[in-house]
mmCIF file of C-alpha atoms and ligand atoms in Angstrom:
data_model
loop_
_atom_site.group_PDB
_atom_site.id
_atom_site.type_symbol
_atom_site.label_atom_id
_atom_site.label_comp_id
_atom_site.label_asym_id
_atom_site.label_seq_id
_atom_site.Cartn_x
_atom_site.Cartn_y
_atom_site.Cartn_z
ATOM 1 C CA MET A 8 4.143 -5.237 60.731
ATOM 2 C CA GLU A 9 5.145 -8.826 59.882
ATOM 3 C CA PHE A 10 7.002 -9.548 56.665
ATOM 4 C CA PRO A 11 7.352 -12.876 54.856
ATOM 5 C CA SER A 12 10.953 -11.974 53.974
ATOM 6 C CA LYS A 13 13.864 -10.455 55.895
ATOM 7 C CA LEU A 14 15.053 -8.838 52.657
ATOM 8 C CA ILE A 15 11.836 -6.890 52.214
ATOM 9 C CA GLU A 16 11.697 -6.133 55.940
ATOM 10 C CA ASN A 17 15.155 -4.521 55.773
ATOM 11 C CA ALA A 18 14.270 -2.523 52.654
ATOM 12 C CA VAL A 19 11.025 -1.282 54.232
ATOM 13 C CA GLY A 20 12.925 -0.425 57.419
ATOM 14 C CA GLU A 21 15.510 1.660 55.554
ATOM 15 C CA LEU A 22 12.920 3.377 53.325
ATOM 16 C CA SER A 23 10.757 4.315 56.292
ATOM 17 C CA LYS A 24 13.698 6.161 57.875
ATOM 18 C CA LEU A 25 13.241 8.791 55.159
ATOM 19 C CA PRO A 26 11.261 11.876 56.207
ATOM 20 C CA GLY A 27 7.546 11.637 55.410
ATOM 21 C CA ILE A 28 7.731 7.932 54.473
ATOM 22 C CA GLY A 29 5.749 5.681 56.813
ATOM 23 C CA LYS A 30 5.834 1.864 56.922
ATOM 24 C CA LYS A 31 2.871 1.537 54.559
ATOM 25 C CA THR A 32 4.358 3.858 51.936
ATOM 26 C CA ALA A 33 7.736 2.135 52.312
ATOM 27 C CA LEU A 34 6.104 -1.240 51.648
ATOM 28 C CA ARG A 35 4.350 0.158 48.578
ATOM 29 C CA LEU A 36 7.686 1.460 47.246
ATOM 30 C CA ALA A 37 9.457 -1.844 47.976
ATOM 31 C CA LEU A 38 6.759 -3.887 46.213
ATOM 32 C CA HIS A 39 6.899 -1.481 43.276
ATOM 33 C CA LEU A 40 10.648 -2.089 42.960
ATOM 34 C CA LEU A 41 10.110 -5.858 43.170
ATOM 35 C CA LYS A 42 7.610 -5.725 40.291
ATOM 36 C CA ALA A 43 9.768 -3.450 38.125
ATOM 37 C CA GLU A 44 12.856 -4.527 36.173
ATOM 38 C CA THR A 45 15.967 -5.095 38.285
ATOM 39 C CA ASP A 46 17.545 -2.133 36.449
ATOM 40 C CA THR A 47 15.144 0.271 38.197
ATOM 41 C CA THR A 48 16.443 -0.706 41.619
ATOM 42 C CA ALA A 49 20.064 -0.888 40.481
ATOM 43 C CA SER A 50 19.908 2.650 39.020
ATOM 44 C CA LEU A 51 18.202 4.044 42.117
ATOM 45 C CA ALA A 52 20.640 2.447 44.556
ATOM 46 C CA GLU A 53 23.618 3.554 42.466
ATOM 47 C CA ALA A 54 22.381 7.134 42.021
ATOM 48 C CA LEU A 55 21.834 7.524 45.774
ATOM 49 C CA ALA A 56 25.206 6.070 46.749
ATOM 50 C CA LYS A 57 27.044 8.058 44.053
ATOM 51 C CA MET A 58 25.373 11.284 45.147
ATOM 52 C CA ARG A 59 26.158 10.773 48.815
ATOM 53 C CA PHE A 60 29.744 9.625 48.383
ATOM 54 C CA GLU A 61 30.880 11.807 45.494
ATOM 55 C CA ILE A 62 29.173 15.120 46.136
ATOM 56 C CA THR A 63 31.287 18.049 47.264
ATOM 57 C CA TYR A 64 30.515 21.538 48.427
ATOM 58 C CA CYS A 65 31.622 24.710 46.661
ATOM 59 C CA GLN A 66 34.518 26.251 48.594
ATOM 60 C CA THR A 67 33.233 29.749 47.839
ATOM 61 C CA CYS A 68 29.457 29.641 48.360
ATOM 62 C CA HIS A 69 29.045 26.246 50.129
ATOM 63 C CA SER A 70 26.328 25.112 47.733
ATOM 64 C CA ILE A 71 26.418 21.531 46.503
ATOM 65 C CA SER A 72 28.773 21.045 43.626
ATOM 66 C CA ASP A 73 30.348 18.396 41.442
ATOM 67 C CA ALA A 74 33.691 20.224 41.664
ATOM 68 C CA GLU A 75 35.647 22.529 44.019
ATOM 69 C CA GLU A 76 33.830 25.509 42.574
ATOM 70 C CA CYS A 77 30.115 25.250 41.769
ATOM 71 C CA SER A 78 28.728 25.977 38.318
ATOM 72 C CA ILE A 79 27.224 29.270 39.519
ATOM 73 C CA CYS A 80 30.443 30.611 41.103
ATOM 74 C CA ALA A 81 32.401 29.449 38.052
ATOM 75 C CA ASN A 82 30.055 31.221 35.630
ATOM 76 C CA LYS A 83 31.690 34.476 34.473
ATOM 77 C CA LEU A 84 28.363 35.681 33.065
ATOM 78 C CA ARG A 85 26.785 35.838 36.537
ATOM 79 C CA ASP A 86 26.872 39.105 38.493
ATOM 80 C CA HIS A 87 29.593 38.497 41.091
ATOM 81 C CA SER A 88 28.947 41.876 42.751
ATOM 82 C CA THR A 89 25.662 40.609 44.229
ATOM 83 C CA VAL A 90 25.566 37.817 46.808
ATOM 84 C CA CYS A 91 22.292 36.251 47.903
ATOM 85 C CA VAL A 92 22.562 34.709 51.384
ATOM 86 C CA VAL A 93 20.286 31.715 51.995
ATOM 87 C CA SER A 94 20.084 29.177 54.796
ATOM 88 C CA ASP A 95 19.817 26.064 52.677
ATOM 89 C CA ILE A 96 20.763 24.543 49.297
ATOM 90 C CA ARG A 97 17.027 24.070 48.651
ATOM 91 C CA ASP A 98 16.689 27.879 48.594
ATOM 92 C CA VAL A 99 19.379 28.142 45.899
ATOM 93 C CA ILE A 100 17.465 25.663 43.755
ATOM 94 C CA ALA A 101 14.161 27.484 44.379
ATOM 95 C CA ILE A 102 15.622 30.906 43.445
ATOM 96 C CA GLU A 103 17.441 29.496 40.398
ATOM 97 C CA ASN A 104 14.153 28.065 39.185
ATOM 98 C CA THR A 105 12.569 31.530 39.168
ATOM 99 C CA ALA A 106 15.189 32.543 36.533
ATOM 100 C CA GLN A 107 14.967 36.053 38.033
ATOM 101 C CA TYR A 108 18.369 36.231 39.729
ATOM 102 C CA GLN A 109 21.725 36.674 38.017
ATOM 103 C CA GLY A 110 24.010 37.105 41.038
ATOM 104 C CA VAL A 111 25.834 34.515 43.125
ATOM 105 C CA TYR A 112 24.962 32.823 46.438
ATOM 106 C CA HIS A 113 26.178 32.074 49.927
ATOM 107 C CA VAL A 114 24.679 29.067 51.709
ATOM 108 C CA LEU A 115 24.742 29.428 55.508
ATOM 109 C CA GLY A 116 23.931 25.785 56.217
ATOM 110 C CA GLY A 117 21.125 26.626 58.641
ATOM 111 C CA VAL A 118 19.940 29.448 60.883
ATOM 112 C CA ILE A 119 20.975 30.589 64.344
ATOM 113 C CA SER A 120 18.872 28.626 66.840
ATOM 114 C CA PRO A 121 19.842 28.752 70.524
ATOM 115 C CA ILE A 122 17.224 26.062 71.285
ATOM 116 C CA GLU A 123 18.778 23.622 68.824
ATOM 117 C CA GLY A 124 22.264 24.663 69.847
ATOM 118 C CA VAL A 125 23.126 26.276 66.513
ATOM 119 C CA GLY A 126 25.324 29.345 66.980
ATOM 120 C CA PRO A 127 26.911 31.707 64.424
ATOM 121 C CA SER A 128 30.103 29.613 64.389
ATOM 122 C CA ASP A 129 28.125 26.568 63.218
ATOM 123 C CA LEU A 130 27.151 28.422 60.045
ATOM 124 C CA THR A 131 29.320 29.665 57.172
ATOM 125 C CA ILE A 132 29.131 33.274 58.430
ATOM 126 C CA ASP A 133 32.905 33.727 58.858
ATOM 127 C CA SER A 134 33.357 32.466 55.317
ATOM 128 C CA LEU A 135 30.846 35.063 54.078
ATOM 129 C CA LEU A 136 32.615 37.891 55.921
ATOM 130 C CA ALA A 137 35.948 36.680 54.513
ATOM 131 C CA ARG A 138 34.556 36.742 50.953
ATOM 132 C CA ILE A 139 33.879 40.481 50.991
ATOM 133 C CA PRO A 140 37.264 42.284 51.448
ATOM 134 C CA ASP A 141 39.182 42.771 48.179
ATOM 135 C CA SER A 142 36.162 41.423 46.237
ATOM 136 C CA GLU A 143 33.787 43.083 43.804
ATOM 137 C CA ILE A 144 30.814 42.465 46.142
ATOM 138 C CA LYS A 145 28.555 45.557 46.302
ATOM 139 C CA GLU A 146 25.305 44.093 47.601
ATOM 140 C CA VAL A 147 24.373 41.322 49.997
ATOM 141 C CA ILE A 148 20.752 40.161 49.774
ATOM 142 C CA LEU A 149 19.480 38.407 52.895
ATOM 143 C CA ALA A 150 16.996 35.812 51.618
ATOM 144 C CA ILE A 151 16.253 34.030 54.885
ATOM 145 C CA SER A 152 12.838 32.694 55.918
ATOM 146 C CA PRO A 153 10.943 35.185 58.146
ATOM 147 C CA THR A 154 10.742 32.831 61.127
ATOM 148 C CA MET A 155 12.015 33.781 64.571
ATOM 149 C CA GLU A 156 15.335 32.000 63.981
ATOM 150 C CA GLY A 157 15.554 33.393 60.460
ATOM 151 C CA ASP A 158 14.985 36.949 61.652
ATOM 152 C CA THR A 159 17.598 36.474 64.409
ATOM 153 C CA THR A 160 20.075 35.247 61.798
ATOM 154 C CA ALA A 161 19.298 38.146 59.438
ATOM 155 C CA PHE A 162 19.671 40.644 62.302
ATOM 156 C CA TYR A 163 23.023 39.139 63.322
ATOM 157 C CA LEU A 164 24.268 39.236 59.723
ATOM 158 C CA SER A 165 23.080 42.839 59.189
ATOM 159 C CA ARG A 166 25.141 43.988 62.150
ATOM 160 C CA LYS A 167 28.252 42.137 60.967
ATOM 161 C CA LEU A 168 27.865 43.332 57.375
ATOM 162 C CA ARG A 169 27.422 46.971 58.434
ATOM 163 C CA ASP A 170 31.217 47.111 59.010
ATOM 164 C CA PHE A 171 31.852 46.827 55.273
ATOM 165 C CA GLU A 172 31.608 50.263 53.698
ATOM 166 C CA GLY A 173 30.246 50.325 50.187
ATOM 167 C CA VAL A 174 28.341 47.060 50.596
ATOM 168 C CA HIS A 175 24.565 47.469 50.500
ATOM 169 C CA ILE A 176 22.421 45.115 52.535
ATOM 170 C CA SER A 177 18.956 44.232 51.328
ATOM 171 C CA THR A 178 16.274 41.690 52.167
ATOM 172 C CA ILE A 179 13.844 39.971 49.825
ATOM 173 C CA ALA A 180 10.435 41.640 49.615
ATOM 174 C CA ARG A 181 7.758 40.355 51.972
ATOM 175 C CA GLY A 182 4.083 40.656 51.187
ATOM 176 C CA ILE A 183 1.008 38.998 49.807
ATOM 177 C CA PRO A 184 1.970 36.111 47.491
ATOM 178 C CA MET A 185 1.143 36.619 43.809
ATOM 179 C CA GLY A 186 -2.388 35.390 43.232
ATOM 180 C CA GLY A 187 -2.955 35.306 46.993
ATOM 181 C CA GLU A 188 -6.214 36.718 48.289
ATOM 182 C CA LEU A 189 -5.989 39.462 50.899
ATOM 183 C CA GLU A 190 -8.594 37.901 53.158
ATOM 184 C CA TYR A 191 -6.575 34.679 53.493
ATOM 185 C CA ALA A 192 -3.265 36.402 54.298
ATOM 186 C CA ASP A 193 -2.163 36.267 57.915
ATOM 187 C CA GLU A 194 -2.311 39.548 59.844
ATOM 188 C CA ILE A 195 1.454 40.037 60.114
ATOM 189 C CA THR A 196 2.041 39.575 56.388
ATOM 190 C CA LEU A 197 -0.886 41.822 55.529
ATOM 191 C CA GLY A 198 0.228 44.525 57.983
ATOM 192 C CA ARG A 199 3.778 44.402 56.702
ATOM 193 C CA SER A 200 2.618 44.540 53.093
ATOM 194 C CA ILE A 201 0.861 47.837 53.835
ATOM 195 C CA VAL A 202 3.794 49.343 55.742
ATOM 196 C CA ASP A 203 6.222 48.269 52.994
ATOM 197 C CA ARG A 204 3.847 49.284 50.191
ATOM 198 C CA GLN A 205 5.482 49.888 46.826
ATOM 199 C CA ARG A 206 4.754 53.111 44.994
ATOM 200 C CA GLN A 207 3.604 52.547 41.453
ATOM 201 C CA VAL A 208 5.756 54.005 38.709
ATOM 202 C CA ARG A 209 3.605 56.282 36.494
ATOM 203 C CA MET B 14 13.965 22.104 37.724
ATOM 204 C CA GLU B 15 17.617 23.188 37.560
ATOM 205 C CA PHE B 16 20.153 21.507 39.830
ATOM 206 C CA PRO B 17 23.600 22.763 40.813
ATOM 207 C CA SER B 18 24.925 19.199 40.619
ATOM 208 C CA LYS B 19 24.502 16.331 38.157
ATOM 209 C CA LEU B 20 24.830 13.883 41.053
ATOM 210 C CA ILE B 21 21.819 15.315 42.858
ATOM 211 C CA GLU B 22 19.939 15.652 39.570
ATOM 212 C CA ASN B 23 20.386 11.926 38.889
ATOM 213 C CA ALA B 24 19.356 10.967 42.413
ATOM 214 C CA VAL B 25 16.240 13.158 42.220
ATOM 215 C CA GLY B 26 15.467 11.707 38.792
ATOM 216 C CA GLU B 27 15.642 8.120 40.067
ATOM 217 C CA LEU B 28 13.700 8.854 43.267
ATOM 218 C CA SER B 29 10.916 10.591 41.373
ATOM 219 C CA LYS B 30 10.360 7.460 39.271
ATOM 220 C CA LEU B 31 8.892 5.864 42.410
ATOM 221 C CA PRO B 32 5.082 5.924 42.628
ATOM 222 C CA GLY B 33 3.699 8.920 44.510
ATOM 223 C CA ILE B 34 7.089 10.677 44.692
ATOM 224 C CA GLY B 35 7.188 13.971 42.768
ATOM 225 C CA LYS B 36 10.268 16.063 41.962
ATOM 226 C CA LYS B 37 9.852 18.230 45.073
ATOM 227 C CA THR B 38 9.555 15.268 47.415
ATOM 228 C CA ALA B 39 12.483 13.565 45.664
ATOM 229 C CA LEU B 40 14.621 16.671 46.221
ATOM 230 C CA ARG B 41 13.633 16.760 49.897
ATOM 231 C CA LEU B 42 14.640 13.102 50.265
ATOM 232 C CA ALA B 43 17.949 13.653 48.443
ATOM 233 C CA LEU B 44 18.843 16.673 50.603
ATOM 234 C CA HIS B 45 17.917 14.688 53.703
ATOM 235 C CA LEU B 46 20.351 11.950 52.677
ATOM 236 C CA LEU B 47 23.058 14.540 51.992
ATOM 237 C CA LYS B 48 22.654 15.980 55.515
ATOM 238 C CA ALA B 49 22.589 12.580 57.222
ATOM 239 C CA GLU B 50 25.615 10.348 57.829
ATOM 240 C CA THR B 51 26.928 8.512 54.758
ATOM 241 C CA ASP B 52 25.902 5.254 56.487
ATOM 242 C CA THR B 53 22.230 6.149 56.067
ATOM 243 C CA THR B 54 22.536 6.242 52.285
ATOM 244 C CA ALA B 55 24.823 3.222 52.143
ATOM 245 C CA SER B 56 22.377 1.112 54.182
ATOM 246 C CA LEU B 57 19.410 2.242 52.104
ATOM 247 C CA ALA B 58 21.105 1.596 48.753
ATOM 248 C CA GLU B 59 22.350 -1.796 49.922
ATOM 249 C CA ALA B 60 18.989 -2.903 51.369
ATOM 250 C CA LEU B 61 17.193 -2.010 48.128
ATOM 251 C CA ALA B 62 19.708 -3.748 45.871
ATOM 252 C CA LYS B 63 19.896 -6.813 48.129
ATOM 253 C CA MET B 64 16.106 -7.081 48.220
ATOM 254 C CA ARG B 65 15.734 -6.794 44.461
ATOM 255 C CA PHE B 66 18.555 -9.137 43.498
ATOM 256 C CA GLU B 67 18.286 -11.785 46.202
ATOM 257 C CA ILE B 68 14.559 -12.150 46.741
ATOM 258 C CA THR B 69 12.873 -15.298 45.523
ATOM 259 C CA TYR B 70 9.283 -16.441 45.313
ATOM 260 C CA CYS B 71 7.836 -19.410 47.161
ATOM 261 C CA GLN B 72 7.409 -22.303 44.687
ATOM 262 C CA THR B 73 4.199 -23.345 46.416
ATOM 263 C CA CYS B 74 2.257 -20.152 47.144
ATOM 264 C CA HIS B 75 4.213 -17.590 45.031
ATOM 265 C CA SER B 76 4.569 -15.169 47.949
ATOM 266 C CA ILE B 77 7.919 -13.450 48.421
ATOM 267 C CA SER B 78 10.381 -15.569 50.250
ATOM 268 C CA ASP B 79 14.013 -15.739 51.311
ATOM 269 C CA ALA B 80 14.100 -19.436 50.343
ATOM 270 C CA GLU B 81 12.447 -21.903 47.926
ATOM 271 C CA GLU B 82 9.615 -22.361 50.393
ATOM 272 C CA CYS B 83 8.256 -19.347 52.283
ATOM 273 C CA SER B 84 8.103 -19.240 56.074
ATOM 274 C CA ILE B 85 4.308 -19.665 56.015
ATOM 275 C CA CYS B 86 4.304 -22.747 53.750
ATOM 276 C CA ALA B 87 7.197 -24.200 55.749
ATOM 277 C CA ASN B 88 5.385 -23.714 59.062
ATOM 278 C CA LYS B 89 3.944 -27.071 60.212
ATOM 279 C CA LEU B 90 1.793 -25.295 62.806
ATOM 280 C CA ARG B 91 -0.237 -23.501 60.107
ATOM 281 C CA ASP B 92 -3.457 -25.078 58.837
ATOM 282 C CA HIS B 93 -2.483 -26.487 55.433
ATOM 283 C CA SER B 94 -6.066 -27.587 54.694
ATOM 284 C CA THR B 95 -7.138 -23.949 54.157
ATOM 285 C CA VAL B 96 -5.753 -21.851 51.278
ATOM 286 C CA CYS B 97 -6.457 -18.128 51.052
ATOM 287 C CA VAL B 98 -6.217 -16.894 47.431
ATOM 288 C CA VAL B 99 -5.102 -13.247 47.078
ATOM 289 C CA SER B 100 -4.064 -11.173 44.101
ATOM 290 C CA ASP B 101 -0.995 -9.574 45.626
ATOM 291 C CA ILE B 102 1.786 -10.076 48.182
ATOM 292 C CA ARG B 103 0.530 -6.913 49.902
ATOM 293 C CA ASP B 104 -2.688 -8.778 50.737
ATOM 294 C CA VAL B 105 -0.709 -11.582 52.419
ATOM 295 C CA ILE B 106 1.049 -8.995 54.597
ATOM 296 C CA ALA B 107 -2.248 -7.241 55.399
ATOM 297 C CA ILE B 108 -3.992 -10.496 56.381
ATOM 298 C CA GLU B 109 -0.970 -11.711 58.388
ATOM 299 C CA ASN B 110 -1.043 -8.456 60.330
ATOM 300 C CA THR B 111 -4.611 -9.122 61.458
ATOM 301 C CA ALA B 112 -3.304 -12.263 63.239
ATOM 302 C CA GLN B 113 -6.751 -13.812 62.535
ATOM 303 C CA TYR B 114 -5.744 -16.375 59.902
ATOM 304 C CA GLN B 115 -3.891 -19.624 60.502
ATOM 305 C CA GLY B 116 -4.097 -21.194 57.027
ATOM 306 C CA VAL B 117 -1.768 -20.855 54.044
ATOM 307 C CA TYR B 118 -1.920 -18.632 50.929
ATOM 308 C CA HIS B 119 -1.845 -18.600 47.163
ATOM 309 C CA VAL B 120 -0.717 -15.369 45.463
ATOM 310 C CA LEU B 121 -2.206 -14.965 41.965
ATOM 311 C CA GLY B 122 0.115 -12.129 40.948
ATOM 312 C CA GLY B 123 -2.736 -9.912 39.742
ATOM 313 C CA VAL B 124 -6.331 -10.166 38.537
ATOM 314 C CA ILE B 125 -7.856 -11.034 35.175
ATOM 315 C CA SER B 126 -8.125 -7.794 33.199
ATOM 316 C CA PRO B 127 -8.938 -7.995 29.479
ATOM 317 C CA ILE B 128 -8.310 -4.221 29.167
ATOM 318 C CA GLU B 129 -4.774 -4.540 30.516
ATOM 319 C CA GLY B 130 -4.224 -7.761 28.615
ATOM 320 C CA VAL B 131 -4.026 -9.968 31.720
ATOM 321 C CA GLY B 132 -5.572 -13.387 31.104
ATOM 322 C CA PRO B 133 -5.874 -16.451 33.369
ATOM 323 C CA SER B 134 -2.598 -17.854 32.021
ATOM 324 C CA ASP B 135 -0.719 -14.751 33.211
ATOM 325 C CA LEU B 136 -1.675 -15.563 36.790
ATOM 326 C CA THR B 137 -0.684 -18.526 38.989
ATOM 327 C CA ILE B 138 -4.097 -20.178 38.519
ATOM 328 C CA ASP B 139 -2.735 -23.401 36.994
ATOM 329 C CA SER B 140 -0.363 -23.684 39.909
ATOM 330 C CA LEU B 141 -3.312 -23.329 42.341
ATOM 331 C CA LEU B 142 -5.305 -26.028 40.551
ATOM 332 C CA ALA B 143 -2.230 -28.288 40.572
ATOM 333 C CA ARG B 144 -1.830 -27.819 44.324
ATOM 334 C CA ILE B 145 -5.196 -29.360 45.170
ATOM 335 C CA PRO B 146 -5.122 -33.036 43.976
ATOM 336 C CA ASP B 147 -3.541 -35.413 46.499
ATOM 337 C CA SER B 148 -3.288 -32.575 49.030
ATOM 338 C CA GLU B 149 -5.005 -31.992 52.373
ATOM 339 C CA ILE B 150 -6.746 -28.847 51.034
ATOM 340 C CA LYS B 151 -10.394 -28.718 52.164
ATOM 341 C CA GLU B 152 -11.221 -25.028 51.746
ATOM 342 C CA VAL B 153 -10.210 -22.301 49.335
ATOM 343 C CA ILE B 154 -10.992 -18.757 50.483
ATOM 344 C CA LEU B 155 -11.214 -16.208 47.663
ATOM 345 C CA ALA B 156 -9.916 -12.967 49.200
ATOM 346 C CA ILE B 157 -9.917 -10.796 46.096
ATOM 347 C CA SER B 158 -10.865 -7.097 46.018
ATOM 348 C CA PRO B 159 -14.522 -6.605 44.984
ATOM 349 C CA THR B 160 -13.701 -4.589 41.859
ATOM 350 C CA MET B 161 -14.956 -5.559 38.416
ATOM 351 C CA GLU B 162 -11.666 -7.332 37.589
ATOM 352 C CA GLY B 163 -11.545 -8.901 41.042
ATOM 353 C CA ASP B 164 -15.085 -10.246 40.719
ATOM 354 C CA THR B 165 -14.302 -11.620 37.251
ATOM 355 C CA THR B 166 -11.254 -13.397 38.655
ATOM 356 C CA ALA B 167 -13.212 -14.800 41.605
ATOM 357 C CA PHE B 168 -15.959 -16.014 39.257
ATOM 358 C CA TYR B 169 -13.417 -17.696 36.972
ATOM 359 C CA LEU B 170 -11.731 -19.384 39.936
ATOM 360 C CA SER B 171 -15.059 -20.549 41.431
ATOM 361 C CA ARG B 172 -15.925 -22.349 38.221
ATOM 362 C CA LYS B 173 -12.517 -24.033 37.999
ATOM 363 C CA LEU B 174 -12.530 -25.005 41.669
ATOM 364 C CA ARG B 175 -16.014 -26.516 41.475
ATOM 365 C CA ASP B 176 -14.443 -29.551 39.754
ATOM 366 C CA PHE B 177 -12.684 -30.551 42.969
ATOM 367 C CA GLU B 178 -15.084 -32.553 45.101
ATOM 368 C CA GLY B 179 -14.696 -32.076 48.832
ATOM 369 C CA VAL B 180 -13.100 -28.640 48.489
ATOM 370 C CA HIS B 181 -15.262 -25.832 49.873
ATOM 371 C CA ILE B 182 -15.067 -22.436 48.233
ATOM 372 C CA SER B 183 -15.694 -19.342 50.338
ATOM 373 C CA THR B 184 -15.230 -15.597 49.955
ATOM 374 C CA ILE B 185 -14.294 -13.084 52.619
ATOM 375 C CA ALA B 186 -17.246 -11.296 54.200
ATOM 376 C CA ARG B 187 -18.295 -8.005 52.598
ATOM 377 C CA GLY B 188 -20.131 -5.348 54.531
ATOM 378 C CA ILE B 189 -19.906 -2.163 56.511
ATOM 379 C CA PRO B 190 -16.366 -1.730 57.898
ATOM 380 C CA MET B 191 -16.025 -1.989 61.678
ATOM 381 C CA GLY B 192 -16.652 1.461 63.138
ATOM 382 C CA GLY B 193 -18.015 2.632 59.795
ATOM 383 C CA GLU B 194 -21.205 4.654 59.833
ATOM 384 C CA LEU B 195 -24.106 3.407 57.736
ATOM 385 C CA GLU B 196 -24.869 6.786 56.221
ATOM 386 C CA TYR B 197 -21.353 7.044 54.749
ATOM 387 C CA ALA B 198 -21.321 3.547 53.225
ATOM 388 C CA ASP B 199 -21.795 3.342 49.481
ATOM 389 C CA GLU B 200 -25.124 1.944 48.273
ATOM 390 C CA ILE B 201 -23.738 -1.305 46.901
ATOM 391 C CA THR B 202 -21.891 -2.185 50.118
ATOM 392 C CA LEU B 203 -24.917 -1.238 52.213
ATOM 393 C CA GLY B 204 -27.294 -3.223 50.010
ATOM 394 C CA ARG B 205 -25.034 -6.253 50.060
ATOM 395 C CA SER B 206 -24.629 -6.025 53.828
ATOM 396 C CA ILE B 207 -28.415 -6.325 54.200
ATOM 397 C CA VAL B 208 -28.772 -9.200 51.744
ATOM 398 C CA ASP B 209 -25.840 -11.041 53.380
ATOM 399 C CA ARG B 210 -26.992 -10.178 56.924
ATOM 400 C CA GLN B 211 -25.662 -12.458 59.642
ATOM 401 C CA ARG B 212 -28.074 -14.001 62.090
ATOM 402 C CA GLN B 213 -27.086 -13.404 65.678
ATOM 403 C CA VAL B 214 -26.364 -16.473 67.740
ATOM 404 C CA ARG B 215 -28.583 -16.448 70.852
HETATM 405 ZN ZN1 ZN C 326 29.681 28.296 44.562
HETATM 406 ZN ZN1 ZN C 327 4.681 -20.186 50.367
#
């Protein structure tokens, strides 16, 4: 693509490095910014730079945080006896948005993937194991995506966590999504949803 | 959506002001930037700000430019007797990328739209009319989208341009897109493509 300006060419180049943003979309975004008030671009550029340079990670749960301890870990009203282990910060945000969980989190920072060269020591597993002794933790929920790598990670964690007496290990329920139609569910999910069927309370 | 950090909340807020970027996509982009090197964000923020604050518009054709005169207007090898009138800078980029046009441009900055309150004086029409006297311009190509507003604009321009003797007015060819199948073409395009049929040269 040829551009009549180096300035717009650079902006399109940087925008199209973002995931899911092609050259055409990048150009559309750049032209939108050019048409809008200068403030729009100034605020965007500042918010991105501020986020990247000032953000920190919670020293306890490794979620993103504006301070040494994140707002969830610092909240005395949360249930600190239950820790939900997730691979990514995105999962924390997704679970928080359900408003169904009152415990705390532990963000692994990925999943074990021999192909991509990610081993247990590349994740925050040691930090999780170190959190448990002398703590009030009574349950660890493994909320990791049921992919091959995710299952490997969950299996590895289960074995490590088994050493802690008095700490229950659970996994999030798998099954047919709410509102999902049986006939469109994949075979594995459907099969598992029958095996793991939940008895109705009378 | 709840965020564990004000910094990420602001970044997501600014990103989701961009056209076609929802909150979920904005979050994905923000988390991508957080995982990538700080340089990625710094380069992006700088390129956007630099583009917005340093870009200028060509005083002749009103296209974006890094100088008072754009690289197309300044190019002596281009055909300055032919001016292609487009509504938007995006059209200049699209036509340049076809590598089929050697003339120069005139960017209107929009189309006449009574509903949106855009009249002829809000566009660079006076500047176009002022370009013609004492110039080498022999042809003005109206390359405006065939929408109702676009057709109104083209009609308005045709009438104004008729006053200039010796200046031909043309419009870009309409018809079935290359590779397009007749049965999928809309009726108006198909009808027009028959009326405006081109005689084959033997
Ligand atoms: Zn925390
Ligand atoms: Zn120009």
